[in-house]
PDB file of C-alpha atoms in Angstrom:
ATOM      1  CA  MET A1130      -0.227  -0.124   0.196  1.00  0.00           C
ATOM      2  CA  LYS A1131       1.514   3.353  -0.924  1.00  0.00           C
ATOM      3  CA  LYS A1132       1.653   5.714   1.945  1.00  0.00           C
ATOM      4  CA  ASN A1133      -0.512   8.227   0.363  1.00  0.00           C
ATOM      5  CA  ASN A1134      -3.252   5.688   0.043  1.00  0.00           C
ATOM      6  CA  LYS A1135      -5.621   6.830   2.845  1.00  0.00           C
ATOM      7  CA  ILE A1136      -6.905   3.433   4.447  1.00  0.00           C
ATOM      8  CA  GLN A1137     -10.545   2.672   4.697  1.00  0.00           C
ATOM      9  CA  ALA A1138     -10.873   0.357   7.563  1.00  0.00           C
ATOM     10  CA  VAL A1139      -8.816  -1.462  10.294  1.00  0.00           C
ATOM     11  CA  PHE A1140      -9.544  -5.048  11.461  1.00  0.00           C
ATOM     12  CA  LEU A1141      -8.506  -5.886  14.672  1.00  0.00           C
ATOM     13  CA  ASP A1142      -8.227  -9.391  16.099  1.00  0.00           C
ATOM     14  CA  ARG A1143      -9.402  -9.982  19.832  1.00  0.00           C
ATOM     15  CA  ASP A1144      -7.689 -12.306  21.696  1.00  0.00           C
ATOM     16  CA  GLY A1145      -4.052 -11.506  22.508  1.00  0.00           C
ATOM     17  CA  THR A1146      -4.139  -8.527  20.242  1.00  0.00           C
ATOM     18  CA  ILE A1147      -6.598  -6.036  21.758  1.00  0.00           C
ATOM     19  CA  GLY A1148      -6.371  -7.214  25.212  1.00  0.00           C
ATOM     20  CA  GLY A1149      -6.295 -10.673  27.040  1.00  0.00           C
ATOM     21  CA  ASP A1150      -3.496 -13.490  26.258  1.00  0.00           C
ATOM     22  CA  ASP A1151      -3.028 -16.440  23.954  1.00  0.00           C
ATOM     23  CA  THR A1152      -6.326 -17.761  25.405  1.00  0.00           C
ATOM     24  CA  ILE A1153     -10.101 -16.880  25.079  1.00  0.00           C
ATOM     25  CA  HIS A1154     -11.351 -14.936  27.595  1.00  0.00           C
ATOM     26  CA  TYR A1155     -15.266 -14.956  27.407  1.00  0.00           C
ATOM     27  CA  PRO A1156     -17.295 -11.526  27.438  1.00  0.00           C
ATOM     28  CA  GLY A1157     -16.891 -10.102  31.197  1.00  0.00           C
ATOM     29  CA  GLU A1158     -13.539 -11.667  31.679  1.00  0.00           C
ATOM     30  CA  PHE A1159     -11.728 -10.167  28.803  1.00  0.00           C
ATOM     31  CA  ARG A1160      -9.707  -6.871  29.640  1.00  0.00           C
ATOM     32  CA  LEU A1161      -8.331  -4.528  26.838  1.00  0.00           C
ATOM     33  CA  PHE A1162      -4.932  -3.375  26.762  1.00  0.00           C
ATOM     34  CA  PRO A1163      -4.403   0.428  27.575  1.00  0.00           C
ATOM     35  CA  GLY A1164      -5.319   2.977  24.888  1.00  0.00           C
ATOM     36  CA  VAL A1165      -7.338   0.762  22.794  1.00  0.00           C
ATOM     37  CA  LYS A1166     -10.825   2.315  23.077  1.00  0.00           C
ATOM     38  CA  GLU A1167      -8.807   5.726  22.787  1.00  0.00           C
ATOM     39  CA  ASN A1168      -7.192   4.371  19.515  1.00  0.00           C
ATOM     40  CA  ILE A1169     -10.354   3.207  17.869  1.00  0.00           C
ATOM     41  CA  ARG A1170     -12.076   6.461  18.443  1.00  0.00           C
ATOM     42  CA  LYS A1171      -9.055   8.331  17.084  1.00  0.00           C
ATOM     43  CA  LEU A1172      -9.325   6.496  14.003  1.00  0.00           C
ATOM     44  CA  GLN A1173     -12.767   6.575  13.550  1.00  0.00           C
ATOM     45  CA  GLU A1174     -12.809  10.507  13.917  1.00  0.00           C
ATOM     46  CA  LYS A1175     -10.450  10.382  10.843  1.00  0.00           C
ATOM     47  CA  GLY A1176     -13.238   8.728   9.210  1.00  0.00           C
ATOM     48  CA  ILE A1177     -11.799   5.276   9.219  1.00  0.00           C
ATOM     49  CA  LYS A1178     -14.235   2.317  10.178  1.00  0.00           C
ATOM     50  CA  VAL A1179     -12.849  -0.050  12.811  1.00  0.00           C
ATOM     51  CA  PHE A1180     -13.968  -3.575  13.120  1.00  0.00           C
ATOM     52  CA  ALA A1181     -13.477  -6.697  15.257  1.00  0.00           C
ATOM     53  CA  PHE A1182     -13.012 -10.130  13.717  1.00  0.00           C
ATOM     54  CA  THR A1183     -12.303 -12.926  15.546  1.00  0.00           C
ATOM     55  CA  ASN A1184     -12.782 -16.969  15.764  1.00  0.00           C
ATOM     56  CA  GLN A1185     -14.855 -17.828  18.735  1.00  0.00           C
ATOM     57  CA  PRO A1186     -15.632 -21.817  19.063  1.00  0.00           C
ATOM     58  CA  GLY A1187     -16.731 -21.586  22.467  1.00  0.00           C
ATOM     59  CA  ILE A1188     -20.031 -20.235  20.612  1.00  0.00           C
ATOM     60  CA  ALA A1189     -20.508 -23.482  19.142  1.00  0.00           C
ATOM     61  CA  LYS A1190     -19.554 -25.282  22.242  1.00  0.00           C
ATOM     62  CA  GLY A1191     -22.609 -23.347  24.109  1.00  0.00           C
ATOM     63  CA  LEU A1192     -19.981 -21.696  26.594  1.00  0.00           C
ATOM     64  CA  THR A1193     -21.186 -18.264  25.584  1.00  0.00           C
ATOM     65  CA  THR A1194     -23.075 -16.649  22.583  1.00  0.00           C
ATOM     66  CA  LYS A1195     -22.634 -14.799  19.732  1.00  0.00           C
ATOM     67  CA  THR A1196     -24.776 -11.616  21.356  1.00  0.00           C
ATOM     68  CA  ALA A1197     -22.483 -11.412  24.162  1.00  0.00           C
ATOM     69  CA  PHE A1198     -19.457 -11.378  22.165  1.00  0.00           C
ATOM     70  CA  ILE A1199     -21.176  -8.728  19.838  1.00  0.00           C
ATOM     71  CA  HIS A1200     -22.487  -6.551  22.632  1.00  0.00           C
ATOM     72  CA  GLU A1201     -18.837  -6.392  24.446  1.00  0.00           C
ATOM     73  CA  LEU A1202     -17.141  -5.198  20.774  1.00  0.00           C
ATOM     74  CA  LEU A1203     -19.343  -2.665  20.487  1.00  0.00           C
ATOM     75  CA  SER A1204     -18.773  -1.284  23.988  1.00  0.00           C
ATOM     76  CA  PHE A1205     -15.215  -0.874  23.220  1.00  0.00           C
ATOM     77  CA  GLY A1206     -16.246   1.286  20.302  1.00  0.00           C
ATOM     78  CA  PHE A1207     -16.042  -0.860  17.254  1.00  0.00           C
ATOM     79  CA  ASP A1208     -18.257  -0.183  14.423  1.00  0.00           C
ATOM     80  CA  GLN A1209     -19.094  -3.771  13.957  1.00  0.00           C
ATOM     81  CA  GLY A1210     -17.822  -7.288  15.282  1.00  0.00           C
ATOM     82  CA  TYR A1211     -17.561 -10.101  12.860  1.00  0.00           C
ATOM     83  CA  ILE A1212     -17.623 -13.520  14.570  1.00  0.00           C
ATOM     84  CA  CYS A1213     -17.074 -16.907  13.483  1.00  0.00           C
ATOM     85  CA  PRO A1214     -18.450 -19.027  16.037  1.00  0.00           C
ATOM     86  CA  HIS A1215     -17.792 -22.246  14.534  1.00  0.00           C
ATOM     87  CA  ALA A1216     -15.124 -25.065  15.693  1.00  0.00           C
ATOM     88  CA  PRO A1217     -12.195 -25.792  13.884  1.00  0.00           C
ATOM     89  CA  GLU A1218     -13.197 -29.215  12.520  1.00  0.00           C
ATOM     90  CA  ALA A1219     -16.735 -27.519  11.217  1.00  0.00           C
ATOM     91  CA  GLU A1220     -14.801 -26.318   7.983  1.00  0.00           C
ATOM     92  CA  CYS A1221     -16.882 -23.190   7.596  1.00  0.00           C
ATOM     93  CA  LYS A1222     -16.026 -20.527   5.163  1.00  0.00           C
ATOM     94  CA  CYS A1223     -15.852 -17.426   8.083  1.00  0.00           C
ATOM     95  CA  ARG A1224     -13.068 -19.099  10.152  1.00  0.00           C
ATOM     96  CA  LYS A1225      -9.754 -17.315   9.678  1.00  0.00           C
ATOM     97  CA  PRO A1226      -7.403 -18.061   7.699  1.00  0.00           C
ATOM     98  CA  ASN A1227     -10.557 -17.950   5.452  1.00  0.00           C
ATOM     99  CA  THR A1228     -11.914 -14.395   4.329  1.00  0.00           C
ATOM    100  CA  GLU A1229     -15.668 -14.588   4.757  1.00  0.00           C
ATOM    101  CA  MET A1230     -15.474 -12.221   7.760  1.00  0.00           C
ATOM    102  CA  LEU A1231     -13.411  -9.494   5.639  1.00  0.00           C
ATOM    103  CA  GLN A1232     -15.535 -10.085   2.594  1.00  0.00           C
ATOM    104  CA  GLN A1233     -18.658  -9.410   4.474  1.00  0.00           C
ATOM    105  CA  ALA A1234     -17.221  -6.110   5.904  1.00  0.00           C
ATOM    106  CA  ALA A1235     -16.530  -5.136   2.533  1.00  0.00           C
ATOM    107  CA  GLU A1236     -19.809  -5.861   1.065  1.00  0.00           C
ATOM    108  CA  ASP A1237     -21.725  -4.501   4.109  1.00  0.00           C
ATOM    109  CA  TYR A1238     -19.196  -1.067   4.337  1.00  0.00           C
ATOM    110  CA  LYS A1239     -18.315  -0.902   0.568  1.00  0.00           C
ATOM    111  CA  LEU A1240     -14.590  -1.119   1.105  1.00  0.00           C
ATOM    112  CA  SER A1241     -11.899  -2.045  -1.145  1.00  0.00           C
ATOM    113  CA  LEU A1242     -10.066  -4.617   0.980  1.00  0.00           C
ATOM    114  CA  ALA A1243      -6.670  -3.552  -0.537  1.00  0.00           C
ATOM    115  CA  ARG A1244      -7.357  -0.260   1.672  1.00  0.00           C
ATOM    116  CA  THR A1245      -7.594  -1.855   4.978  1.00  0.00           C
ATOM    117  CA  VAL A1246      -5.133  -3.257   7.491  1.00  0.00           C
ATOM    118  CA  VAL A1247      -5.612  -6.435   9.559  1.00  0.00           C
ATOM    119  CA  ILE A1248      -3.745  -6.119  12.831  1.00  0.00           C
ATOM    120  CA  GLY A1249      -3.181  -9.876  14.872  1.00  0.00           C
ATOM    121  CA  ASP A1250      -1.511 -12.277  16.754  1.00  0.00           C
ATOM    122  CA  ARG A1251      -1.721 -15.393  14.918  1.00  0.00           C
ATOM    123  CA  TRP A1252      -0.949 -16.644  11.531  1.00  0.00           C
ATOM    124  CA  SER A1253      -4.612 -17.296  10.494  1.00  0.00           C
ATOM    125  CA  ASP A1254      -4.874 -13.365  10.720  1.00  0.00           C
ATOM    126  CA  MET A1255      -2.006 -12.746   8.404  1.00  0.00           C
ATOM    127  CA  VAL A1256      -3.023 -15.376   5.800  1.00  0.00           C
ATOM    128  CA  ALA A1257      -6.815 -13.780   5.571  1.00  0.00           C
ATOM    129  CA  ALA A1258      -5.074 -10.315   5.348  1.00  0.00           C
ATOM    130  CA  SER A1259      -2.728 -11.488   2.639  1.00  0.00           C
ATOM    131  CA  LYS A1260      -5.720 -13.785   0.650  1.00  0.00           C
ATOM    132  CA  VAL A1261      -7.725 -10.293   0.378  1.00  0.00           C
ATOM    133  CA  GLY A1262      -4.729  -7.790  -0.368  1.00  0.00           C
ATOM    134  CA  ALA A1263      -5.003  -6.033   2.827  1.00  0.00           C
ATOM    135  CA  MET A1264      -1.742  -4.542   4.925  1.00  0.00           C
ATOM    136  CA  LYS A1265      -1.047  -7.012   7.424  1.00  0.00           C
ATOM    137  CA  ILE A1266       0.320  -5.750  10.979  1.00  0.00           C
ATOM    138  CA  LEU A1267       1.587  -8.725  13.186  1.00  0.00           C
ATOM    139  CA  VAL A1268       1.816  -7.867  16.812  1.00  0.00           C
ATOM    140  CA  LYS A1269       3.956  -9.853  19.319  1.00  0.00           C
ATOM    141  CA  THR A1270       1.622  -9.973  22.198  1.00  0.00           C
ATOM    142  CA  GLY A1271      -1.042 -13.157  22.826  1.00  0.00           C
ATOM    143  CA  ALA A1272       0.429 -15.713  20.027  1.00  0.00           C
ATOM    144  CA  GLY A1273       2.725 -13.273  18.381  1.00  0.00           C
ATOM    145  CA  GLU A1274       5.947 -14.762  19.435  1.00  0.00           C
ATOM    146  CA  GLN A1275       4.869 -18.295  18.955  1.00  0.00           C
ATOM    147  CA  THR A1276       3.677 -17.586  15.492  1.00  0.00           C
ATOM    148  CA  LEU A1277       6.880 -15.759  14.599  1.00  0.00           C
ATOM    149  CA  LYS A1278       8.614 -18.932  15.964  1.00  0.00           C
ATOM    150  CA  GLU A1279       6.424 -21.725  14.887  1.00  0.00           C
ATOM    151  CA  HIS A1280       4.460 -20.866  11.855  1.00  0.00           C
ATOM    152  CA  GLN A1281       7.316 -19.717   9.571  1.00  0.00           C
ATOM    153  CA  GLU A1282       6.002 -22.524   7.124  1.00  0.00           C
ATOM    154  CA  ARG A1283       2.642 -21.017   7.079  1.00  0.00           C
ATOM    155  CA  LEU A1284       3.952 -17.432   6.334  1.00  0.00           C
ATOM    156  CA  LYS A1285       6.328 -18.170   3.939  1.00  0.00           C
ATOM    157  CA  ASP A1286       4.686 -16.664   1.166  1.00  0.00           C
ATOM    158  CA  ILE A1287       3.275 -13.715   2.907  1.00  0.00           C
ATOM    159  CA  GLU A1288       5.263 -10.498   3.331  1.00  0.00           C
ATOM    160  CA  LEU A1289       4.104  -9.096   6.461  1.00  0.00           C
ATOM    161  CA  ASP A1290       3.931  -5.125   6.433  1.00  0.00           C
ATOM    162  CA  LYS A1291       5.087  -4.638   9.780  1.00  0.00           C
ATOM    163  CA  VAL A1292       5.863  -6.802  12.932  1.00  0.00           C
ATOM    164  CA  VAL A1293       5.247  -4.504  16.279  1.00  0.00           C
ATOM    165  CA  GLU A1294       5.374  -5.188  19.895  1.00  0.00           C
ATOM    166  CA  GLY A1295       1.893  -4.517  20.367  1.00  0.00           C
ATOM    167  CA  ILE A1296      -1.275  -2.778  19.961  1.00  0.00           C
ATOM    168  CA  GLU A1297       0.014   0.720  20.781  1.00  0.00           C
ATOM    169  CA  GLU A1298       2.649   0.475  18.283  1.00  0.00           C
ATOM    170  CA  ALA A1299       0.678  -0.917  15.510  1.00  0.00           C
ATOM    171  CA  MET A1300      -1.862   2.179  15.961  1.00  0.00           C
ATOM    172  CA  ASN A1301       1.025   4.755  16.207  1.00  0.00           C
ATOM    173  CA  VAL A1302       1.873   3.175  12.393  1.00  0.00           C
ATOM    174  CA  ILE A1303      -1.194   3.465  11.179  1.00  0.00           C
ATOM    175  CA  HIS A1304      -2.002   7.152  12.296  1.00  0.00           C
ATOM    176  CA  ARG A1305       1.728   8.083  11.210  1.00  0.00           C
ATOM    177  CA  GLU A1306       1.790   6.018   7.726  1.00  0.00           C
ATOM    178  CA  TYR A1307      -1.760   5.592   6.487  1.00  0.00           C
ATOM    179  CA  THR A1308      -4.272   8.236   7.727  1.00  0.00           C
TER     180      THR A1308
END
């Protein structure tokens, strides 16, 4: 993406990227990293949509509901939350690294996915972003360090745009280079 090409949207993974760690924390237990709400608001003030996109297999297991996740994500300031509620073995089209959540957002909000940024901590976030031509920022929080060490084979054909320490640094990159 060219530096002068303003982005239309940012997609943020949930667990390990905007808060929590490399495990799933259900709504009510999840804690955001400092500055996330403020950075979401700053992007929105610049006319950029901010979406959560997350795999949440606990929904299929009956451990929580999609509604609970959506309510929580909206309370954080997201414009919308896109959630895959399926278990990995379901082989659905929405579970990352598949792209249905990104494509649905593009349809819902008339976005060019080439003018979006995906921020996440897992290889599946980066593969999904790569498939749609989005900018890719990997954070080292959550499963990010593990992704860099153990999933090189899955990332071998993907050029990450940035690898950063955490969400605050990722947001600074976006504010500085793409808004």
